[in-house]
């Protein structure tokens, strides 16, 4: 009996594995989204706001393979259940596969962005073909598994290699093979369709980014003045980095404009470009956190693009929409108040890396990424502030989100024990588009409330939109200490000590690090 249950469960699981594999293969052939990915994307999109942000940041980029795995394993587990139940309720398996096809089809269709050239029907093809094949696989496996039934009275133990058992094992192996082969082939087809790396390599720019900036502080453990692309934090809602084909990519400027524009990548390259050092921060960055980076962005001025399209009066919101449907919106005046907001295609001297929005993204100094920095940009829509709420707004995040003044201690790390004597204390500070004016540090004995503030030396200001490194030398004597830091922005406003969590519009408070000095 146990063997039978095991066999039924295995049949169901393999049948579902065939369904998933074939669905990937069809997706690879048609350029559609694989159902497992689509379901994962929808789980992120429809999770309550707090849960989605939790998943996206705490598990970070690393959790995405985990989410894909979780969806896959749950589907396989459903297969096991279907296989087992099928025995007593012969219609259950069929119903299960119809349900799988429906969920997969709905998910892929919903996850196919309206802007893509993919027709929704084609997107649903994979789940439907996969489920049909899965259903047939389950029937075959069950038939093979029951060849030896009913057991004759001189009960033949199931452990013997009866014809049915052999047939079952053969079929099971074949099913596993079909599933794995089609999965691998499907993934490969999807990967080959558009080669982002090859396209990036074909692009070279004349930029200042290959030279190291002068006036940078260099100290082990201190964040570099310019964050290398590979170390730049990454946050987005997509499970699979969108792969954009330069040949077919278009940026459309739509909505409340006199002249809607459609711009190709070559058009963009032909326009006058600017290179700007801008610090980008995620709203969910905790005090002292690392969801912040500073890069040299190369691109076309947003103001210039919008002038070409001629914004109608009353268009109070600019919405960036990505190829995968993500949106971020900010006030129109931000594009015209002099800060160098841009459609960027270069990052630190290279084409934008795939994970950071290849081929183009918005970068807006002074605003958190979730309201401004749309990656894989496909459309800039002019609308009103009231008419549209972008992706994170209904999920409980503030609609207006200027970057708050923050400073971080990189060295020494919290909890460290250092030797008495000269100890460098260093870190970075940023203040949106307001610039960092001064930076102060204080070191107090653990348990004491106060200590004098000491002014730090700052790295050169690369722009008012960029972070600055800071450093002080401290004459350390044995004891337990708390180091605190606060920045003053270019307008003279001191960073608040009031601690606030990241939601709804960015964390505040001073970064504190406890250290011990021991001989
Ligand atoms: N298409 C798209 N663009 C996006 C996002 C996204 O989920 N999808 N996330 C935004 C958020 S919340 C942030 S903080 C920045 C992060 O940019 P980075 O990953 O290049 O650091 O991208 C923004 N642009
Ligand atoms: Mo973010």
PDB file of N, CA, C and O and ligand atoms in Angstrom, residues 53 57 233 235 281-284 368-370 392, ligand 2:
ATOM      1  N   UNK A  53       7.614  44.409   0.154  1.00  0.00           N
ATOM      2  CA  UNK A  53       8.856  45.130   0.406  1.00  0.00           C
ATOM      3  C   UNK A  53       9.783  44.284   1.256  1.00  0.00           C
ATOM      4  O   UNK A  53      10.986  44.269   1.067  1.00  0.00           O
ATOM      5  N   UNK A  57      13.377  43.467  -0.072  1.00  0.00           N
ATOM      6  CA  UNK A  57      14.643  43.942   0.495  1.00  0.00           C
ATOM      7  C   UNK A  57      15.303  42.990   1.468  1.00  0.00           C
ATOM      8  O   UNK A  57      16.506  42.830   1.391  1.00  0.00           O
ATOM      9  N   UNK A 233      24.083  48.574  -5.140  1.00  0.00           N
ATOM     10  CA  UNK A 233      22.929  47.823  -4.633  1.00  0.00           C
ATOM     11  C   UNK A 233      21.897  47.657  -5.742  1.00  0.00           C
ATOM     12  O   UNK A 233      21.871  48.425  -6.705  1.00  0.00           O
ATOM     13  N   UNK A 235      17.706  46.848  -6.383  1.00  0.00           N
ATOM     14  CA  UNK A 235      16.357  46.589  -5.886  1.00  0.00           C
ATOM     15  C   UNK A 235      15.378  46.665  -7.046  1.00  0.00           C
ATOM     16  O   UNK A 235      15.343  47.667  -7.774  1.00  0.00           O
ATOM     17  N   UNK A 281      19.400  56.246  -3.753  1.00  0.00           N
ATOM     18  CA  UNK A 281      19.134  55.545  -2.498  1.00  0.00           C
ATOM     19  C   UNK A 281      17.759  54.910  -2.545  1.00  0.00           C
ATOM     20  O   UNK A 281      16.835  55.433  -3.148  1.00  0.00           O
ATOM     21  N   UNK A 282      17.661  53.774  -1.887  1.00  0.00           N
ATOM     22  CA  UNK A 282      16.373  53.112  -1.764  1.00  0.00           C
ATOM     23  C   UNK A 282      15.697  53.639  -0.516  1.00  0.00           C
ATOM     24  O   UNK A 282      16.336  53.823   0.520  1.00  0.00           O
ATOM     25  N   UNK A 283      14.393  53.844  -0.606  1.00  0.00           N
ATOM     26  CA  UNK A 283      13.632  54.347   0.538  1.00  0.00           C
ATOM     27  C   UNK A 283      13.688  53.359   1.698  1.00  0.00           C
ATOM     28  O   UNK A 283      13.579  53.740   2.856  1.00  0.00           O
ATOM     29  N   UNK A 284      13.876  52.103   1.398  1.00  0.00           N
ATOM     30  CA  UNK A 284      13.880  51.129   2.489  1.00  0.00           C
ATOM     31  C   UNK A 284      15.264  50.958   3.102  1.00  0.00           C
ATOM     32  O   UNK A 284      15.465  50.087   3.936  1.00  0.00           O
ATOM     33  N   UNK A 368      14.074  59.343  -3.854  1.00  0.00           N
ATOM     34  CA  UNK A 368      14.291  57.917  -3.667  1.00  0.00           C
ATOM     35  C   UNK A 368      13.960  57.169  -4.957  1.00  0.00           C
ATOM     36  O   UNK A 368      13.102  57.593  -5.738  1.00  0.00           O
ATOM     37  N   UNK A 369      14.615  56.028  -5.135  1.00  0.00           N
ATOM     38  CA  UNK A 369      14.485  55.271  -6.378  1.00  0.00           C
ATOM     39  C   UNK A 369      13.056  54.864  -6.716  1.00  0.00           C
ATOM     40  O   UNK A 369      12.680  54.858  -7.889  1.00  0.00           O
ATOM     41  N   UNK A 370      12.262  54.555  -5.704  1.00  0.00           N
ATOM     42  CA  UNK A 370      10.928  53.990  -5.991  1.00  0.00           C
ATOM     43  C   UNK A 370       9.955  55.000  -6.572  1.00  0.00           C
ATOM     44  O   UNK A 370       8.925  54.606  -7.111  1.00  0.00           O
ATOM     45  N   UNK A 392       4.504  51.598  -6.016  1.00  0.00           N
ATOM     46  CA  UNK A 392       4.624  51.419  -4.559  1.00  0.00           C
ATOM     47  C   UNK A 392       3.611  52.239  -3.766  1.00  0.00           C
ATOM     48  O   UNK A 392       3.478  52.049  -2.555  1.00  0.00           O
TER      49      UNK A 392
HETATM   50 MO1  LIG B   2      13.837  51.301  -3.541  1.00  0.00          MO
END
